[in-house]
Coordinates of C-alpha atoms in Angstrom, one line a residue:
Chain A
M5 CA 48.5 160.3 136.8
G6 CA 45.9 158.6 134.7
R7 CA 47.4 159.5 131.4
K8 CA 47.5 156.8 128.8
L9 CA 49.3 157.1 125.5
L10 CA 49.4 153.4 124.4
L11 CA 46.3 152.1 126.2
E12 CA 44.1 155.1 125.8
H13 CA 41.6 153.3 123.6
V14 CA 42.2 149.8 124.8
N15 CA 38.7 149.3 126.2
V16 CA 36.9 150.7 123.2
P17 CA 34.7 147.9 121.9
G18 CA 36.0 146.6 118.6
I19 CA 39.3 148.5 118.8
E20 CA 41.1 145.4 117.4
T21 CA 39.3 146.0 114.1
Y22 CA 40.6 148.5 111.5
E23 CA 37.4 150.5 111.3
V24 CA 37.2 151.2 115.1
Y25 CA 40.9 151.8 115.4
R26 CA 40.9 154.3 112.5
K27 CA 37.8 156.1 113.9
N28 CA 39.7 156.6 117.2
G29 CA 42.6 158.4 115.4
G30 CA 44.5 155.3 114.3
Y31 CA 47.1 155.6 111.5
R32 CA 47.5 159.4 111.9
S33 CA 51.2 158.9 112.6
V34 CA 51.6 157.2 109.3
E35 CA 49.8 160.0 107.5
K36 CA 51.8 162.7 109.3
A37 CA 55.1 161.0 108.7
L38 CA 54.7 160.0 105.0
K39 CA 53.0 163.3 104.0
T40 CA 54.8 165.9 106.0
M41 CA 58.1 164.5 107.4
S42 CA 61.3 163.1 106.0
P43 CA 62.6 159.8 107.4
Q44 CA 65.3 161.9 109.2
N45 CA 62.6 164.1 110.8
V46 CA 61.0 161.0 112.3
V47 CA 64.3 159.8 113.7
E48 CA 64.9 163.3 115.2
E49 CA 61.5 163.3 116.9
V50 CA 62.3 159.9 118.4
Q51 CA 65.7 161.2 119.6
A52 CA 64.0 164.2 121.1
S53 CA 61.5 162.1 122.9
G54 CA 64.2 160.4 125.0
L55 CA 62.4 157.0 124.4
R56 CA 64.4 154.1 125.7
G57 CA 64.1 150.5 124.7
R58 CA 61.1 149.0 126.5
G59 CA 62.3 145.4 126.2
G60 CA 64.5 145.6 129.2
A61 CA 67.9 147.1 128.3
G62 CA 66.6 150.7 128.3
F63 CA 69.0 151.8 125.5
P64 CA 67.9 155.1 123.8
T65 CA 65.9 154.2 120.7
G66 CA 66.8 157.2 118.7
M67 CA 70.5 156.4 119.2
K68 CA 70.0 152.8 118.2
W69 CA 68.2 154.0 115.0
S70 CA 71.0 156.4 114.2
F71 CA 73.6 153.5 114.3
L72 CA 71.8 151.8 111.4
A73 CA 74.2 151.4 108.5
K74 CA 72.9 152.6 105.2
P75 CA 75.0 151.2 102.4
E76 CA 73.7 151.8 98.9
G77 CA 71.7 149.0 97.3
V78 CA 71.5 146.8 100.4
P79 CA 68.1 146.2 102.0
R80 CA 67.6 147.2 105.6
Y81 CA 65.2 145.5 108.0
L82 CA 63.1 146.4 111.0
L83 CA 62.3 143.5 113.3
C84 CA 59.9 143.7 116.1
N85 CA 60.8 141.6 119.1
A86 CA 57.6 140.1 120.4
D87 CA 59.3 137.1 121.9
E88 CA 58.2 138.2 125.3
S89 CA 59.5 135.5 127.6
E90 CA 61.0 137.2 130.7
P91 CA 59.2 135.7 133.7
G92 CA 56.9 138.4 135.1
T93 CA 56.4 140.1 131.8
F94 CA 53.1 140.0 129.8
K95 CA 52.7 143.5 128.7
D96 CA 53.4 143.0 125.0
R97 CA 50.9 140.2 124.8
Y98 CA 48.3 142.5 126.3
L99 CA 49.1 145.3 123.8
M100 CA 49.0 143.0 120.8
E101 CA 45.9 141.1 121.9
K102 CA 43.9 144.2 122.7
I103 CA 45.1 146.8 120.2
P104 CA 47.1 145.1 117.5
H105 CA 46.8 148.0 115.0
L106 CA 48.9 150.2 117.3
L107 CA 51.8 147.8 116.7
V108 CA 51.1 147.7 113.0
E109 CA 50.9 151.5 112.8
G110 CA 54.2 151.8 114.8
M111 CA 55.9 149.3 112.5
I112 CA 54.9 151.4 109.4
T113 CA 56.0 154.7 110.9
S114 CA 59.3 153.3 112.2
S115 CA 60.1 151.4 109.0
Y116 CA 59.6 154.6 107.1
A117 CA 62.0 156.4 109.4
L118 CA 64.6 153.7 108.9
G119 CA 64.1 153.3 105.2
C120 CA 63.1 149.7 105.4
N121 CA 60.9 148.1 102.8
Q122 CA 60.4 144.9 104.6
A123 CA 59.7 144.4 108.3
Y124 CA 59.0 141.4 110.4
I125 CA 57.3 140.8 113.8
Y126 CA 58.9 137.8 115.6
I127 CA 56.4 136.6 118.2
R128 CA 56.9 133.7 120.7
G129 CA 55.4 130.5 119.4
E130 CA 53.2 130.0 122.4
Y131 CA 51.3 133.3 121.5
M132 CA 49.9 131.6 118.4
W133 CA 46.5 133.1 118.9
V134 CA 48.0 136.5 119.3
L135 CA 49.9 135.9 116.1
E136 CA 46.5 135.3 114.4
I137 CA 45.1 138.6 115.9
V138 CA 48.1 140.6 114.6
E139 CA 48.1 138.8 111.3
K140 CA 44.5 139.8 110.8
A141 CA 45.4 143.4 111.6
I142 CA 48.2 143.3 109.1
A143 CA 45.8 142.0 106.4
E144 CA 43.4 144.8 107.2
A145 CA 46.2 147.4 106.9
Y146 CA 47.1 146.0 103.5
A147 CA 43.4 146.0 102.4
N148 CA 43.2 149.7 103.4
G149 CA 46.4 150.8 101.7
W150 CA 48.6 151.3 104.7
L151 CA 51.0 148.5 103.6
G152 CA 52.2 147.4 100.2
K153 CA 53.3 149.5 97.2
N154 CA 53.2 153.3 97.2
I155 CA 51.6 153.9 100.6
L156 CA 49.3 157.0 100.5
G157 CA 50.8 157.9 97.1
S158 CA 54.1 158.7 98.8
G159 CA 56.2 156.3 96.8
Y160 CA 57.1 154.5 99.9
D161 CA 56.7 150.7 99.8
L162 CA 56.5 148.4 102.8
D163 CA 55.8 144.7 103.4
L164 CA 55.1 143.5 106.9
S165 CA 54.6 139.9 108.1
I166 CA 54.7 138.0 111.4
A167 CA 56.7 134.9 112.3
P168 CA 56.4 132.6 115.3
G169 CA 59.2 131.2 117.5
G170 CA 59.2 127.8 118.9
G171 CA 59.5 128.2 122.7
A172 CA 63.0 129.6 123.5
Y173 CA 63.6 132.4 125.9
I174 CA 67.0 133.0 124.3
C175 CA 65.3 134.3 121.1
G176 CA 64.4 137.5 122.9
E177 CA 68.2 138.3 122.6
E178 CA 68.3 140.2 119.4
T179 CA 71.0 138.2 117.5
A180 CA 69.3 134.9 118.6
L181 CA 66.1 136.3 117.3
I182 CA 67.7 137.0 114.0
E183 CA 69.2 133.5 113.8
S184 CA 65.7 132.1 114.6
L185 CA 64.0 134.2 112.0
E186 CA 66.5 132.8 109.5
G187 CA 65.1 129.4 110.4
K188 CA 67.9 128.2 112.6
R189 CA 68.6 127.3 116.2
G190 CA 68.5 130.4 118.4
N191 CA 72.2 130.7 119.2
P192 CA 73.2 134.3 119.9
R193 CA 75.9 135.8 117.6
I194 CA 79.2 137.3 118.7
K195 CA 79.1 141.1 118.6
P196 CA 80.5 143.0 116.8
P197 CA 79.3 143.1 114.1
F198 CA 76.2 144.5 115.6
P199 CA 72.8 144.0 113.9
A200 CA 72.8 147.7 112.9
V201 CA 75.7 146.7 110.5
K202 CA 75.1 143.0 109.9
G203 CA 71.8 141.6 111.0
L204 CA 69.1 139.6 109.2
W205 CA 70.6 137.8 106.2
G206 CA 73.8 139.9 106.8
C207 CA 71.9 143.2 106.2
P208 CA 71.7 146.2 108.5
T209 CA 68.9 145.5 111.0
V210 CA 67.1 147.3 113.8
V211 CA 65.4 145.1 116.5
N212 CA 62.9 146.9 118.8
N213 CA 60.5 145.7 121.4
V214 CA 56.7 145.8 120.8
E215 CA 56.1 148.6 123.3
T216 CA 59.0 150.7 121.9
I217 CA 57.5 150.5 118.4
A218 CA 54.1 151.3 119.8
A219 CA 55.5 154.4 121.6
V220 CA 56.7 155.8 118.2
V221 CA 53.0 156.4 117.4
P222 CA 52.3 159.1 120.1
I223 CA 55.8 160.5 119.6
V224 CA 55.2 161.2 116.0
N225 CA 51.6 162.4 116.6
D226 CA 52.4 164.8 119.4
G227 CA 56.1 165.5 118.8
G228 CA 59.1 164.2 120.7
A229 CA 59.3 167.2 122.9
E230 CA 55.8 166.7 124.2
Y231 CA 56.6 163.0 125.0
A232 CA 59.8 164.1 126.8
K233 CA 57.8 166.3 129.1
I234 CA 56.3 163.2 130.7
G235 CA 58.5 161.5 133.3
I236 CA 61.7 162.4 135.2
G237 CA 65.2 163.1 133.9
K238 CA 66.3 160.4 131.4
S239 CA 63.1 158.3 132.1
T240 CA 60.7 159.9 129.7
G241 CA 57.2 158.9 128.7
T242 CA 54.9 156.2 129.9
K243 CA 55.8 152.6 130.6
L244 CA 53.7 149.5 130.6
I245 CA 54.2 147.5 133.8
S246 CA 52.9 144.0 134.1
A247 CA 52.3 143.4 137.8
C248 CA 52.0 139.9 139.2
G249 CA 52.6 137.7 142.2
N250 CA 50.8 138.3 145.5
L251 CA 48.9 141.5 144.6
V252 CA 45.2 142.4 145.0
K253 CA 45.0 143.5 141.3
P254 CA 47.7 142.0 139.1
G255 CA 47.6 143.1 135.5
V256 CA 49.0 145.4 132.9
Y257 CA 49.2 149.1 133.8
E258 CA 50.4 152.1 131.8
L259 CA 52.0 154.7 134.0
D260 CA 54.0 157.9 133.7
L261 CA 57.6 157.1 134.6
G262 CA 58.1 158.7 138.0
V263 CA 55.1 157.3 139.9
S264 CA 56.4 156.2 143.3
V265 CA 56.8 152.4 143.9
E266 CA 54.7 152.7 147.1
E267 CA 51.8 154.3 145.2
F268 CA 52.1 151.7 142.5
I269 CA 51.9 148.8 144.8
Y270 CA 49.4 150.1 147.4
S271 CA 47.1 152.6 145.7
D272 CA 43.7 151.4 144.4
E273 CA 44.4 153.0 141.1
W274 CA 47.2 150.5 140.5
C275 CA 47.8 147.2 142.2
G276 CA 45.7 147.7 145.3
G277 CA 48.2 146.4 147.8
I278 CA 49.3 142.9 148.8
A279 CA 46.7 140.1 148.4
N280 CA 44.9 138.5 151.4
G281 CA 46.0 141.3 153.8
K282 CA 49.5 140.0 154.0
K283 CA 52.7 142.0 154.2
L284 CA 55.2 142.7 151.5
K285 CA 58.3 140.6 151.7
A286 CA 60.2 141.3 148.5
C287 CA 59.9 142.5 145.0
V288 CA 61.5 141.8 141.6
P289 CA 60.7 145.0 139.8
G290 CA 61.8 144.4 136.2
G291 CA 61.5 140.7 135.2
S292 CA 63.2 137.7 136.7
S293 CA 66.7 138.8 135.6
V294 CA 66.9 141.8 137.8
P295 CA 68.1 141.8 141.4
I296 CA 65.4 141.1 144.1
L297 CA 64.7 143.8 146.6
P298 CA 63.8 143.1 150.2
A299 CA 60.7 144.9 151.6
N300 CA 62.8 147.8 153.2
L301 CA 64.4 148.6 149.8
V302 CA 61.3 148.4 147.7
C303 CA 59.5 151.7 148.5
K304 CA 62.6 153.5 149.8
T305 CA 66.2 153.6 148.6
A306 CA 69.0 152.8 151.1
E307 CA 69.3 156.6 151.6
G308 CA 65.7 156.8 152.7
T309 CA 64.4 158.7 149.6
D310 CA 61.2 157.5 147.9
R311 CA 61.9 154.9 145.3
L312 CA 60.2 155.8 142.0
M313 CA 59.2 153.8 138.9
T314 CA 62.1 155.1 136.7
Y315 CA 65.2 153.6 135.2
E316 CA 67.4 155.6 137.6
S317 CA 65.5 155.4 140.8
L318 CA 65.1 151.6 140.7
A319 CA 68.8 151.2 140.0
E320 CA 69.8 153.6 142.8
G321 CA 72.2 151.9 145.2
G322 CA 73.7 149.8 142.4
F323 CA 73.7 146.0 143.0
A324 CA 74.2 146.6 146.7
S325 CA 70.8 148.0 147.4
G326 CA 69.1 148.7 144.0
S327 CA 67.6 146.8 141.1
M328 CA 66.4 147.7 137.6
L329 CA 63.3 148.7 135.8
G330 CA 64.1 146.1 133.1
S331 CA 61.1 144.9 131.1
G332 CA 58.6 146.1 133.6
G333 CA 57.8 142.6 134.9
F334 CA 56.9 143.6 138.4
I335 CA 56.8 140.5 140.7
V336 CA 55.6 140.9 144.3
F337 CA 56.2 138.4 147.1
D338 CA 54.1 138.3 150.2
E339 CA 55.5 137.4 153.7
D340 CA 54.7 133.6 153.2
Q341 CA 57.0 133.2 150.2
C342 CA 60.3 131.3 150.4
I343 CA 63.1 133.2 148.7
V344 CA 65.2 130.0 148.4
R345 CA 62.5 128.2 146.6
N346 CA 61.9 131.2 144.3
T347 CA 65.6 131.5 143.6
W348 CA 65.8 127.9 142.8
N349 CA 62.8 128.2 140.5
F350 CA 64.4 131.0 138.5
A351 CA 67.7 129.2 138.4
R352 CA 65.9 126.2 136.9
F353 CA 64.4 128.5 134.3
Y354 CA 67.8 129.8 133.2
A355 CA 69.3 126.3 133.2
H356 CA 66.4 125.2 131.0
E357 CA 66.7 128.2 128.7
S358 CA 70.5 128.3 128.2
C359 CA 71.2 127.7 124.5
G360 CA 74.3 125.7 125.4
Q361 CA 76.7 127.6 123.3
C362 CA 79.0 128.9 126.0
S363 CA 80.3 126.5 128.6
P364 CA 80.1 129.0 131.6
C365 CA 76.4 129.4 131.1
R366 CA 75.5 125.9 129.9
E367 CA 77.3 124.2 132.8
G368 CA 77.1 127.0 135.4
T369 CA 73.3 127.5 135.2
G370 CA 72.9 123.7 135.6
W371 CA 75.2 123.7 138.7
M372 CA 73.4 126.6 140.3
E373 CA 70.1 124.9 139.8
K374 CA 71.4 121.7 141.4
V375 CA 73.0 123.5 144.4
L376 CA 69.8 125.6 144.9
H377 CA 67.7 122.5 144.7
R378 CA 69.6 120.7 147.4
L379 CA 69.5 123.8 149.6
E380 CA 65.7 124.1 149.1
Y381 CA 65.2 120.5 149.9
G382 CA 67.3 120.4 153.0
H383 CA 70.4 118.6 151.6
G384 CA 72.7 121.5 151.4
N385 CA 75.5 122.7 153.6
L386 CA 76.7 126.2 154.5
R387 CA 79.6 126.0 152.0
D388 CA 77.0 125.7 149.2
I389 CA 76.0 129.3 149.7
D390 CA 79.5 130.5 149.0
L391 CA 79.8 128.0 146.2
L392 CA 76.8 129.7 144.5
A393 CA 78.6 133.0 144.7
E394 CA 81.7 131.4 143.2
I395 CA 79.8 129.9 140.2
N396 CA 78.2 133.3 139.8
K397 CA 81.5 135.0 139.3
K398 CA 82.5 132.5 136.7
I399 CA 79.4 133.0 134.6
E400 CA 79.1 136.7 134.8
G401 CA 80.7 138.5 131.9
N402 CA 82.1 135.3 130.3
T403 CA 79.4 134.5 127.8
I404 CA 78.4 135.7 124.3
C405 CA 75.0 137.0 125.4
P406 CA 73.6 138.4 128.6
L407 CA 71.7 135.2 129.5
G408 CA 74.5 134.2 131.8
D409 CA 74.4 137.5 133.6
A410 CA 70.7 137.3 133.8
A411 CA 71.0 133.9 135.5
A412 CA 73.7 135.0 137.9
W413 CA 72.4 138.4 139.1
P414 CA 69.2 137.2 140.8
V415 CA 71.0 134.5 142.7
A416 CA 73.7 136.9 143.9
A417 CA 71.0 139.4 145.0
A418 CA 68.9 136.8 146.8
I419 CA 71.9 135.7 148.8
R420 CA 72.9 139.3 149.5
H421 CA 69.6 140.2 150.9
F422 CA 68.3 136.9 152.3
R423 CA 71.4 135.0 153.5
E424 CA 69.7 134.0 156.8
E425 CA 67.0 132.3 154.9
F426 CA 69.5 130.2 152.9
E427 CA 71.3 129.4 156.1
W428 CA 68.0 128.4 157.8
H429 CA 67.5 125.8 155.1
V430 CA 70.8 124.3 156.0
T431 CA 70.3 124.3 159.7
N432 CA 66.6 123.1 159.6
P433 CA 66.8 120.4 156.9
D434 CA 63.7 118.5 158.2
E435 CA 61.5 121.5 157.9
A436 CA 63.0 122.7 154.7
Q437 CA 62.1 119.4 153.1
K438 CA 58.4 119.9 153.8
R439 CA 56.2 120.9 150.9
N440 CA 54.9 124.2 152.2
F441 CA 57.3 126.7 151.0
G442 CA 55.9 129.3 153.4
I443 CA 57.5 127.6 156.3
A444 CA 61.0 129.1 155.8
S445 CA 59.8 132.7 155.9
A446 CA 57.9 132.1 159.1
H447 CA 61.2 131.5 160.9
V448 CA 63.1 134.4 159.4
P449 CA 61.9 137.8 160.5
L450 CA 61.1 140.3 157.9
V451 CA 63.9 142.7 157.1
Chain B
M28 CA 60.2 135.3 93.5
S29 CA 59.4 132.2 95.5
I30 CA 60.6 128.6 95.3
K31 CA 58.3 126.1 93.6
I32 CA 56.5 123.9 96.0
T33 CA 56.8 120.2 95.6
N34 CA 55.3 117.5 97.7
G35 CA 58.7 116.9 99.1
N36 CA 61.2 114.2 98.6
A37 CA 60.3 112.0 101.5
T38 CA 60.5 108.4 100.5
D39 CA 59.1 106.9 103.6
E40 CA 55.9 104.9 103.1
V41 CA 54.1 106.9 105.8
A42 CA 55.2 110.3 104.6
P43 CA 52.5 112.8 105.4
Q44 CA 51.1 115.3 103.0
F45 CA 49.5 118.7 103.5
S46 CA 46.1 119.2 102.0
A47 CA 45.9 121.4 98.8
E48 CA 44.4 124.1 101.0
R49 CA 47.3 124.0 103.4
M50 CA 49.8 124.1 100.6
V51 CA 48.3 127.4 99.6
E52 CA 49.0 128.6 103.1
V53 CA 52.5 127.2 103.1
Q54 CA 53.2 129.0 99.8
R55 CA 51.9 132.3 101.3
I56 CA 54.3 131.9 104.2
I57 CA 57.2 131.2 102.0
N58 CA 56.4 134.2 99.9
Q59 CA 56.9 136.4 102.9
Y60 CA 60.6 136.0 102.5
P61 CA 63.0 137.2 99.8
E62 CA 64.2 134.8 97.1
G63 CA 66.6 132.3 98.5
K64 CA 65.6 133.0 102.1
H65 CA 62.7 130.5 102.2
K66 CA 64.3 128.6 105.2
S67 CA 62.8 131.4 107.3
A68 CA 59.4 129.8 106.8
L69 CA 60.6 126.6 108.6
M70 CA 59.3 127.3 112.1
R71 CA 55.8 128.3 111.0
I72 CA 55.6 125.3 108.7
L73 CA 56.7 123.0 111.5
H74 CA 53.9 124.4 113.7
M75 CA 51.5 123.6 110.9
A76 CA 52.9 120.1 110.4
E77 CA 52.4 119.4 114.1
E78 CA 48.9 120.6 114.0
D79 CA 48.1 118.5 110.9
F80 CA 50.1 115.3 111.5
G81 CA 49.1 114.1 115.0
G82 CA 50.6 116.7 117.3
W83 CA 54.2 115.8 116.7
L84 CA 57.1 115.8 114.3
S85 CA 58.0 112.3 113.2
V86 CA 61.2 111.8 111.1
P87 CA 59.1 111.3 107.9
T88 CA 57.2 114.6 108.7
M89 CA 60.5 116.4 109.2
N90 CA 61.9 115.0 106.0
Y91 CA 58.7 116.0 104.2
V92 CA 59.1 119.6 105.5
A93 CA 62.8 119.6 104.4
G94 CA 61.6 118.6 101.0
I95 CA 59.1 121.4 100.7
L96 CA 61.7 124.0 101.6
N97 CA 64.4 122.3 99.6
I98 CA 66.8 122.1 102.6
Q99 CA 68.7 119.2 104.2
P100 CA 66.7 117.1 106.7
I101 CA 69.4 117.8 109.4
E102 CA 68.5 121.5 109.1
V103 CA 65.0 120.6 110.2
Y104 CA 66.1 118.2 112.9
E105 CA 68.3 120.7 114.6
V106 CA 65.5 123.3 114.8
A107 CA 62.9 120.7 115.9
T108 CA 65.1 119.5 118.7
F109 CA 66.2 123.0 119.9
Y110 CA 62.8 124.6 120.4
T111 CA 60.8 123.2 123.3
M112 CA 57.4 123.6 121.6
F113 CA 58.1 120.9 119.1
N114 CA 57.2 117.3 120.1
I115 CA 59.6 114.8 118.6
E116 CA 57.8 112.0 120.4
K117 CA 54.2 111.1 119.9
P118 CA 52.2 112.6 122.8
G119 CA 48.6 111.9 124.0
K120 CA 45.7 113.4 122.1
V121 CA 45.6 116.3 124.5
V122 CA 48.8 117.9 125.7
L123 CA 48.5 119.9 128.9
E124 CA 51.4 122.2 129.7
V125 CA 51.3 123.9 133.1
C126 CA 53.5 126.9 133.6
R127 CA 55.8 126.3 136.6
T128 CA 57.9 129.5 136.6
G129 CA 58.2 132.0 139.6
P130 CA 55.1 134.2 139.2
C131 CA 52.8 131.2 138.6
M132 CA 54.4 129.3 141.5
L133 CA 53.7 132.3 143.8
V134 CA 50.0 131.8 143.1
G135 CA 49.9 128.0 143.3
S136 CA 51.0 126.3 140.1
D137 CA 52.6 123.5 142.2
N138 CA 49.1 122.6 143.5
I139 CA 47.7 122.4 139.9
I140 CA 50.6 120.2 138.8
D141 CA 50.1 117.9 141.8
H142 CA 46.4 117.7 141.2
L143 CA 46.9 116.8 137.5
K144 CA 49.4 114.1 138.4
L145 CA 46.8 112.6 140.7
Q146 CA 43.9 112.9 138.3
L147 CA 45.8 111.5 135.3
G148 CA 47.9 109.0 137.2
V149 CA 51.1 110.2 135.6
E150 CA 54.3 112.0 136.4
V151 CA 55.3 115.1 134.5
G152 CA 56.2 114.1 131.0
G153 CA 54.0 111.0 131.1
T154 CA 50.9 110.1 129.1
S155 CA 47.7 108.7 130.8
A156 CA 47.0 105.0 130.4
D157 CA 44.2 105.7 127.9
G158 CA 46.5 107.6 125.7
M159 CA 44.3 110.7 126.1
F160 CA 46.5 113.2 128.1
T161 CA 50.1 114.1 128.2
L162 CA 51.1 116.2 131.2
K163 CA 54.0 118.6 130.8
T164 CA 55.4 121.6 132.5
A165 CA 56.5 124.7 130.7
E166 CA 58.7 127.7 131.6
C167 CA 57.0 131.1 131.7
L168 CA 54.2 131.4 129.2
G169 CA 53.6 135.1 129.6
A170 CA 50.4 134.8 131.7
C171 CA 52.1 135.8 135.0
G172 CA 49.2 138.0 136.1
Y173 CA 46.6 135.4 135.4
G174 CA 48.1 132.3 136.9
P175 CA 48.0 129.5 137.7
M176 CA 47.6 128.6 134.1
L177 CA 48.1 125.9 131.5
Q178 CA 48.4 125.8 127.7
C179 CA 46.6 123.3 125.6
G180 CA 47.2 123.6 121.9
K181 CA 46.7 127.3 120.9
H182 CA 44.7 128.0 124.0
Y183 CA 45.6 129.4 127.4
H184 CA 43.5 128.4 130.4
E185 CA 44.1 131.0 133.2
H186 CA 43.1 131.6 136.8
L187 CA 43.0 127.9 137.4
T188 CA 41.7 126.1 140.4
T189 CA 41.5 122.4 141.0
E190 CA 37.8 122.6 140.2
K191 CA 38.4 124.3 136.9
V192 CA 41.0 121.7 136.1
D193 CA 38.5 118.9 136.7
A194 CA 36.0 120.7 134.5
L195 CA 38.6 121.1 131.7
L196 CA 39.5 117.4 131.8
D197 CA 35.9 116.4 131.6
A198 CA 35.4 118.8 128.6
F199 CA 38.4 117.3 126.8
R200 CA 37.2 113.8 127.5
K201 CA 33.8 114.6 126.0
E202 CA 35.2 116.4 123.0
H203 CA 37.5 113.5 122.1
S204 CA 35.1 110.7 122.7
T205 CA 32.6 112.5 120.3
S206 CA 35.2 113.2 117.7
S207 CA 36.3 109.5 117.7
N208 CA 32.6 108.5 117.2
N209 CA 32.4 110.6 114.1

């Protein structure tokens, strides 16, 4: 299970430089694509690979690419979404920091497939030092003839540059990202029209996550069919998982989709188990927006089968007893953690990050934050728990972009699985007000 | 291809100005966008302006940037006020932003924030009496596996403990007392 497609050379000294990256087989996919394949061939390989968007939605990349409108005389754009802001997710940063040329290479090969002559990487503003690393890699690629005019004598031209955000989670939503790249506030656009038809500056645009773009490199090198052999069913290939929370070895791991969750959490090859010898209490397997799973539903599904690290297995049981693979932001909670406090924390995050455009989200996320705050600090009453569910229903599906849903789902899931813990905060206000957030869990038995 | 760079149309007496060297960089960034789409360079230039002009965006600074890009000042204000990274009030010399979101909280960011409040004698959002430090909290900074952490300028300081925080504060104090002596 130790296969690595993206991170194979990540520990080679100097891999961030062009020379070392090239010596380790870098830029082969560009050579292969530009010299031996038509753009359509590249798209077909990506379709055959079964690659799904690695930013969180899991939409098939080949299909997304096939939707790109190609009107005559209108430029098309490829944008890389490096606005990684989903709590629990830090895989794109790792990839860009360690092996920036892999992203640059992927951008060239993908742009060729889509017929784009201009591409941009939009990176979150806080990653300014990562921007500098990637910008240096781009300059090296230009200097060595992989970018610019007539690349490898193929007649294909491509310009690539990188732009920073300014600290807004919402800009990870593709239309907000486009607005932001146009130098505006990051307010998501109403769809349709979809970016594939009207995106950056009103032109057809594809927006893909960093890891998705990077995965195009091995897909072109080895062929889509080869990539599709890895994984299970519709979850093909490898996935970067950023594991964090109360783990012995938090960090970024590349794994074949299909590894069991139990193995991922407990084996020494991956996370090495729960830190400080404690017990697992809960897990948010795909970034803060996905439903939380209580310990009994983390390693097994409700049916008792092994839970696997795949899009399908993590979602098994729907919202009643499943979750989502999402962005791969794998957050683990030990037995001392308070679910109410954590739910309030995430609600505060969404209230802070709502762009304010749609009332249900702007007002609703703020209300949820306030209600959860009073529950956490012992000023709530039992009706508040149902009130949260009510607010939830009014946000969900009533907003332009999915931030509203992303704010609503984790709250609903936390109440579904840990209702006693919320009630305990109401019936034990004095203790709930104490600073140590482990107290609550000590009184509520593990499920 | 690109718009011509001017020194802006800011009329304020204290209007700042990029150095000639920085203007070359500004021009390079503007050139990354097609003709007529130079507004896309705004965010990058605002980051540069913050870096060069005291760590924040004053109205004259924003007007100056508007002038460079030949856009209305309001277009700069609305961006500067939307994105949390931009300071529209003058902060201390050193801005410490501690991540407070879930994964960092699980590994003790609350303790780091409390410790900094005590050490600096401020609440979150406040600036220490000597004008040296501004304490802020931030939402997820993408260092979830390496928390608790804080950001200071372009740098991330990860795997924090209260001892490490004290050492950091000392280092910042030294750095800034030397730089003011020069």
